[in-house]
């Protein structure tokens, strides 16, 4: 009988939840929109900063001599460069204003003879680091042509060696945003959860349940389990969206790291933390209006501090320390450990312990404060 | 045999500190006693804030921490098993408005411990009895006030209770729905269901009930046979006064 009652309690809660369009919008549509649009917005920043987006160049070869043609070929065939054909009737300023290219390179008449240098006209708003990189590359290619060297990189290989570690800290837009906004939306479960509880209290259905031979603990479980399941469903859907849909829209792949199954315990614990937050809000608020304000404000602040809206890696040191007060930080870092750092379970475990403690504290305070009738 | 026995029940809600010494009555019920005989319809009358709903909540096991004794069929409340014998229709319409009537009945039937087959059978019976069969698959949010009241009653009747507790079951309904509810209650009583009816409608109490208890300021001020009272409203005002009772 107990299991049957629990099943009916969960079913009732699910039906109420899933028939509420606003809840669906909040829990499922909002994170999809955030992941899509913020990833698109961040795409440019990431490509410029991290992966060396190809330098888009318009090349004007006014010389058409042997060396000029060789330089033009080298520039065009370089993997860092994307050759742009000047659109008809567009001057340099219009090209930059329309974002068609980053620079215009002119190989002038007399280049072979050394009379005139190669001219580079940069988009005036181009990032300084990007400008230096483009200039350095074009200088190298010009030196190769002028000095008759096949490959300058091969010549200096013995002189300069790069020993940079692979990136384990800077997530791509999808690595950042898919877990970030999945977590963000999971914390928003506090809104329907607390409103549902307070509405039941207000219209008397909760009190009515106490007139039936139902165990109070069963009622609590019947209130928590549906939201816990919805949280897990939210994460799974966002993950599938990231892997199978977003990676085709955004020019970054979204791989899950070497230990993707570590996401199972992480998601179970994060969902416990989010439902704990929901229970806490439900117990602290007195009206549905209060609860939605409290839950939304709490979730947004946790998101701001926790590296959801602004990537933690970009924060100044003080904010990085402050981020640790947010459970969203620990949740997000646990996922980044898996998808970015290929971390072993032992590395993730302390974060899971912190999140479990957060959930435990929320449930404890809620248990002390909640008034059923 | 008495179905319900209330003996010297005293109960107080937790009042804010600043109100505790204000000199007002801080007890929702004080030394309150009453009984309801088997097979009767018993009216529980009183002004607003008199303690009627508090008493209903104590009887139905929602409120604990009272002193005295509240027993149903000899079992002191709250008692989980005894709850199965009670059908309670609270004054607020306490059903889930996003669910249909059938879904509400299925849910509350499961809470009462009924088997699915029995729930289906009983749901059809109570929907028929309350005139809601044609609307049973529509969301409750589309129901009129009268239909909501009848569904509130249907939920209370689902698990074949022996004692029916009704807290203002006809508030805000049209004469047709009200009459339908009266006829339903009379029929239930004829089939052996004992009813405790809380109401502010004196005509309703006088029409349906054989016994009456008056409660005011948490105390029982009258208990007796309805036949002894000619004009219930005049009697009520005589006993409880004409002063306004703003709570």
Short mmCIF file of N, CA, C and O in Angstrom, two decimals, chain A residues 1 4-5 7-9 11-12 15-16 19 199-200 202-216 219 373, chain B residues 57 60 62 80 83-84 88-90 92-99 103 106-108 110-115 152 155-156:
data_model
loop_
_atom_site.label_atom_id
_atom_site.label_comp_id
_atom_site.label_asym_id
_atom_site.label_seq_id
_atom_site.Cartn_x
_atom_site.Cartn_y
_atom_site.Cartn_z
N UNK A 1 0.84 -1.21 0.00
CA UNK A 1 0.00 0.00 0.00
C UNK A 1 0.87 1.26 0.00
O UNK A 1 0.56 2.23 -0.68
N UNK A 4 2.24 1.93 -3.43
CA UNK A 4 1.16 2.38 -4.30
C UNK A 4 0.82 3.84 -4.03
O UNK A 4 0.63 4.64 -4.95
N UNK A 5 0.81 4.18 -2.74
CA UNK A 5 0.53 5.57 -2.38
C UNK A 5 1.64 6.49 -2.90
O UNK A 5 1.37 7.56 -3.44
N UNK A 7 3.61 5.95 -5.43
CA UNK A 7 3.49 6.02 -6.89
C UNK A 7 2.42 7.05 -7.28
O UNK A 7 2.63 7.86 -8.19
N UNK A 8 1.31 7.02 -6.57
CA UNK A 8 0.22 7.97 -6.89
C UNK A 8 0.61 9.40 -6.54
O UNK A 8 0.25 10.34 -7.26
N UNK A 9 1.34 9.56 -5.43
CA UNK A 9 1.79 10.91 -5.05
C UNK A 9 2.72 11.48 -6.13
O UNK A 9 2.61 12.63 -6.52
N UNK A 11 2.92 10.48 -9.29
CA UNK A 11 2.16 10.65 -10.53
C UNK A 11 1.36 11.96 -10.50
O UNK A 11 1.35 12.72 -11.48
N UNK A 12 0.72 12.20 -9.36
CA UNK A 12 -0.07 13.43 -9.23
C UNK A 12 0.81 14.67 -9.41
O UNK A 12 0.48 15.59 -10.16
N UNK A 15 1.88 15.08 -13.05
CA UNK A 15 0.79 15.57 -13.90
C UNK A 15 0.61 17.06 -13.73
O UNK A 15 0.47 17.80 -14.72
N UNK A 16 0.63 17.52 -12.48
CA UNK A 16 0.45 18.95 -12.21
C UNK A 16 1.60 19.74 -12.85
O UNK A 16 1.39 20.77 -13.48
N UNK A 19 1.59 19.74 -16.79
CA UNK A 19 0.48 20.44 -17.42
C UNK A 19 0.62 21.96 -17.28
O UNK A 19 -0.21 22.71 -17.77
N UNK A 199 0.91 26.47 -2.74
CA UNK A 199 -0.43 26.50 -3.32
C UNK A 199 -1.28 25.38 -2.70
O UNK A 199 -2.45 25.59 -2.39
N UNK A 200 -0.66 24.23 -2.52
CA UNK A 200 -1.40 23.12 -1.90
C UNK A 200 -1.79 23.45 -0.46
O UNK A 200 -2.85 23.07 0.01
N UNK A 202 -2.31 26.52 0.60
CA UNK A 202 -3.31 27.58 0.53
C UNK A 202 -4.69 27.04 0.18
O UNK A 202 -5.69 27.43 0.77
N UNK A 203 -4.74 26.11 -0.80
CA UNK A 203 -6.08 25.63 -1.21
C UNK A 203 -6.56 24.44 -0.38
O UNK A 203 -7.66 23.94 -0.59
N UNK A 204 -5.76 24.01 0.57
CA UNK A 204 -6.22 23.01 1.53
C UNK A 204 -6.00 21.55 1.12
O UNK A 204 -6.33 20.65 1.88
N UNK A 205 -5.45 21.32 -0.08
CA UNK A 205 -5.27 19.92 -0.50
C UNK A 205 -4.22 19.22 0.36
O UNK A 205 -4.33 18.02 0.63
N UNK A 206 -3.21 19.99 0.78
CA UNK A 206 -2.18 19.39 1.62
C UNK A 206 -2.78 18.97 2.97
O UNK A 206 -2.56 17.86 3.45
N UNK A 207 -3.58 19.89 3.55
CA UNK A 207 -4.23 19.56 4.82
C UNK A 207 -5.14 18.35 4.64
O UNK A 207 -5.23 17.50 5.53
N UNK A 208 -5.81 18.30 3.50
CA UNK A 208 -6.74 17.19 3.26
C UNK A 208 -5.99 15.86 3.26
O UNK A 208 -6.51 14.85 3.73
N UNK A 209 -4.76 15.88 2.72
CA UNK A 209 -3.98 14.64 2.68
C UNK A 209 -3.72 14.09 4.09
O UNK A 209 -3.60 12.88 4.28
N UNK A 210 -3.62 15.00 5.05
CA UNK A 210 -3.38 14.55 6.42
C UNK A 210 -4.59 13.88 7.05
O UNK A 210 -4.51 13.32 8.13
N UNK A 211 -5.74 13.97 6.35
CA UNK A 211 -6.93 13.29 6.88
C UNK A 211 -7.03 11.86 6.32
O UNK A 211 -8.03 11.19 6.52
N UNK A 212 -6.00 11.46 5.59
CA UNK A 212 -5.95 10.08 5.06
C UNK A 212 -4.84 9.31 5.77
O UNK A 212 -3.91 9.93 6.32
N UNK A 213 -4.94 8.00 5.76
CA UNK A 213 -3.90 7.23 6.46
C UNK A 213 -2.60 7.18 5.65
O UNK A 213 -2.20 6.15 5.14
N UNK A 214 -1.98 8.34 5.52
CA UNK A 214 -0.73 8.44 4.75
C UNK A 214 0.37 8.90 5.70
O UNK A 214 0.19 9.85 6.45
N UNK A 215 1.51 8.21 5.61
CA UNK A 215 2.65 8.56 6.44
C UNK A 215 3.22 9.91 6.00
O UNK A 215 3.35 10.17 4.81
N UNK A 216 3.57 10.76 6.96
CA UNK A 216 4.11 12.09 6.62
C UNK A 216 5.39 11.98 5.79
O UNK A 216 5.61 12.75 4.86
N UNK A 219 4.57 11.54 2.28
CA UNK A 219 4.17 12.80 1.65
C UNK A 219 5.40 13.61 1.26
O UNK A 219 5.44 14.21 0.18
N UNK A 373 0.64 22.72 8.08
CA UNK A 373 -0.76 23.18 8.17
C UNK A 373 -0.81 24.63 8.61
O UNK A 373 -0.07 25.03 9.48
N UNK B 57 -10.40 19.75 12.47
CA UNK B 57 -9.00 19.38 12.22
C UNK B 57 -8.47 18.43 13.29
O UNK B 57 -7.64 17.56 13.00
N UNK B 60 -9.98 15.01 12.51
CA UNK B 60 -9.41 14.37 11.33
C UNK B 60 -7.90 14.14 11.45
O UNK B 60 -7.25 13.74 10.48
N UNK B 62 -5.47 16.27 11.79
CA UNK B 62 -4.55 17.29 11.27
C UNK B 62 -3.86 18.04 12.38
O UNK B 62 -2.72 18.49 12.21
N UNK B 80 -4.38 6.45 12.57
CA UNK B 80 -4.34 6.24 11.10
C UNK B 80 -5.44 5.30 10.61
O UNK B 80 -6.09 5.56 9.60
N UNK B 83 -8.85 6.85 10.55
CA UNK B 83 -9.03 7.83 9.48
C UNK B 83 -9.75 7.24 8.27
O UNK B 83 -10.45 7.94 7.54
N UNK B 84 -9.57 5.92 8.09
CA UNK B 84 -10.23 5.26 6.94
C UNK B 84 -11.75 5.28 7.08
O UNK B 84 -12.47 5.11 6.10
N UNK B 88 -13.98 13.46 4.90
CA UNK B 88 -13.92 14.86 5.32
C UNK B 88 -13.97 15.77 4.09
O UNK B 88 -13.13 15.65 3.19
N UNK B 89 -14.94 16.67 4.08
CA UNK B 89 -15.00 17.69 3.03
C UNK B 89 -14.72 19.04 3.68
O UNK B 89 -15.59 19.59 4.34
N UNK B 90 -13.48 19.53 3.52
CA UNK B 90 -13.15 20.79 4.18
C UNK B 90 -13.87 21.98 3.55
O UNK B 90 -14.37 21.88 2.43
N UNK B 92 -12.56 24.97 2.45
CA UNK B 92 -11.98 25.34 1.15
C UNK B 92 -12.11 24.16 0.18
O UNK B 92 -12.03 23.00 0.62
N UNK B 93 -12.34 24.46 -1.08
CA UNK B 93 -12.48 23.36 -2.05
C UNK B 93 -11.10 22.76 -2.28
O UNK B 93 -10.26 23.35 -2.97
N UNK B 94 -10.85 21.62 -1.67
CA UNK B 94 -9.51 21.06 -1.62
C UNK B 94 -9.35 19.92 -2.61
O UNK B 94 -9.31 18.74 -2.24
N UNK B 95 -9.30 20.30 -3.87
CA UNK B 95 -9.04 19.32 -4.94
C UNK B 95 -7.99 19.95 -5.86
O UNK B 95 -7.76 21.16 -5.81
N UNK B 96 -7.39 19.12 -6.70
CA UNK B 96 -6.34 19.62 -7.60
C UNK B 96 -6.98 20.11 -8.90
O UNK B 96 -7.56 19.32 -9.64
N UNK B 97 -6.88 21.40 -9.14
CA UNK B 97 -7.63 21.99 -10.24
C UNK B 97 -7.04 21.66 -11.62
O UNK B 97 -7.74 21.75 -12.61
N UNK B 98 -5.76 21.30 -11.68
CA UNK B 98 -5.20 20.95 -13.00
C UNK B 98 -5.51 19.50 -13.37
O UNK B 98 -5.29 19.10 -14.51
N UNK B 99 -6.00 18.74 -12.41
CA UNK B 99 -6.38 17.35 -12.71
C UNK B 99 -7.86 17.28 -13.04
O UNK B 99 -8.62 18.20 -12.74
N UNK B 103 -9.14 11.89 -12.14
CA UNK B 103 -7.76 11.84 -11.62
C UNK B 103 -7.72 12.19 -10.13
O UNK B 103 -6.98 11.59 -9.36
N UNK B 106 -9.10 9.18 -8.27
CA UNK B 106 -8.12 8.09 -8.29
C UNK B 106 -7.02 8.36 -7.26
O UNK B 106 -6.61 7.48 -6.51
N UNK B 107 -6.57 9.63 -7.24
CA UNK B 107 -5.50 9.99 -6.31
C UNK B 107 -5.96 9.84 -4.86
O UNK B 107 -5.30 9.15 -4.06
N UNK B 108 -7.08 10.47 -4.53
CA UNK B 108 -7.52 10.42 -3.13
C UNK B 108 -7.95 8.99 -2.73
O UNK B 108 -7.78 8.60 -1.58
N UNK B 110 -6.47 6.29 -3.77
CA UNK B 110 -5.21 5.60 -3.45
C UNK B 110 -4.70 6.01 -2.07
O UNK B 110 -4.16 5.19 -1.33
N UNK B 111 -4.88 7.28 -1.74
CA UNK B 111 -4.45 7.75 -0.42
C UNK B 111 -5.26 7.07 0.68
O UNK B 111 -4.76 6.82 1.78
N UNK B 112 -6.52 6.77 0.35
CA UNK B 112 -7.38 6.09 1.34
C UNK B 112 -7.09 4.59 1.40
O UNK B 112 -7.66 3.88 2.22
N UNK B 113 -6.23 4.13 0.50
CA UNK B 113 -5.82 2.72 0.54
C UNK B 113 -6.72 1.81 -0.27
O UNK B 113 -6.68 0.58 -0.10
N UNK B 114 -7.55 2.37 -1.16
CA UNK B 114 -8.44 1.53 -1.97
C UNK B 114 -7.66 0.92 -3.13
O UNK B 114 -6.72 1.51 -3.65
N UNK B 115 -8.11 -0.27 -3.57
CA UNK B 115 -7.53 -0.92 -4.75
C UNK B 115 -8.04 -0.20 -6.02
O UNK B 115 -9.14 0.35 -6.01
N UNK B 152 -15.84 18.23 -4.21
CA UNK B 152 -15.25 18.23 -2.86
C UNK B 152 -15.94 17.18 -2.00
O UNK B 152 -15.29 16.45 -1.23
N UNK B 155 -15.14 13.45 -3.27
CA UNK B 155 -13.85 12.93 -2.77
C UNK B 155 -14.03 12.37 -1.35
O UNK B 155 -13.49 11.30 -1.02
N UNK B 156 -14.81 13.09 -0.55
CA UNK B 156 -15.03 12.63 0.83
C UNK B 156 -15.84 11.34 0.90
O UNK B 156 -15.69 10.56 1.84
#
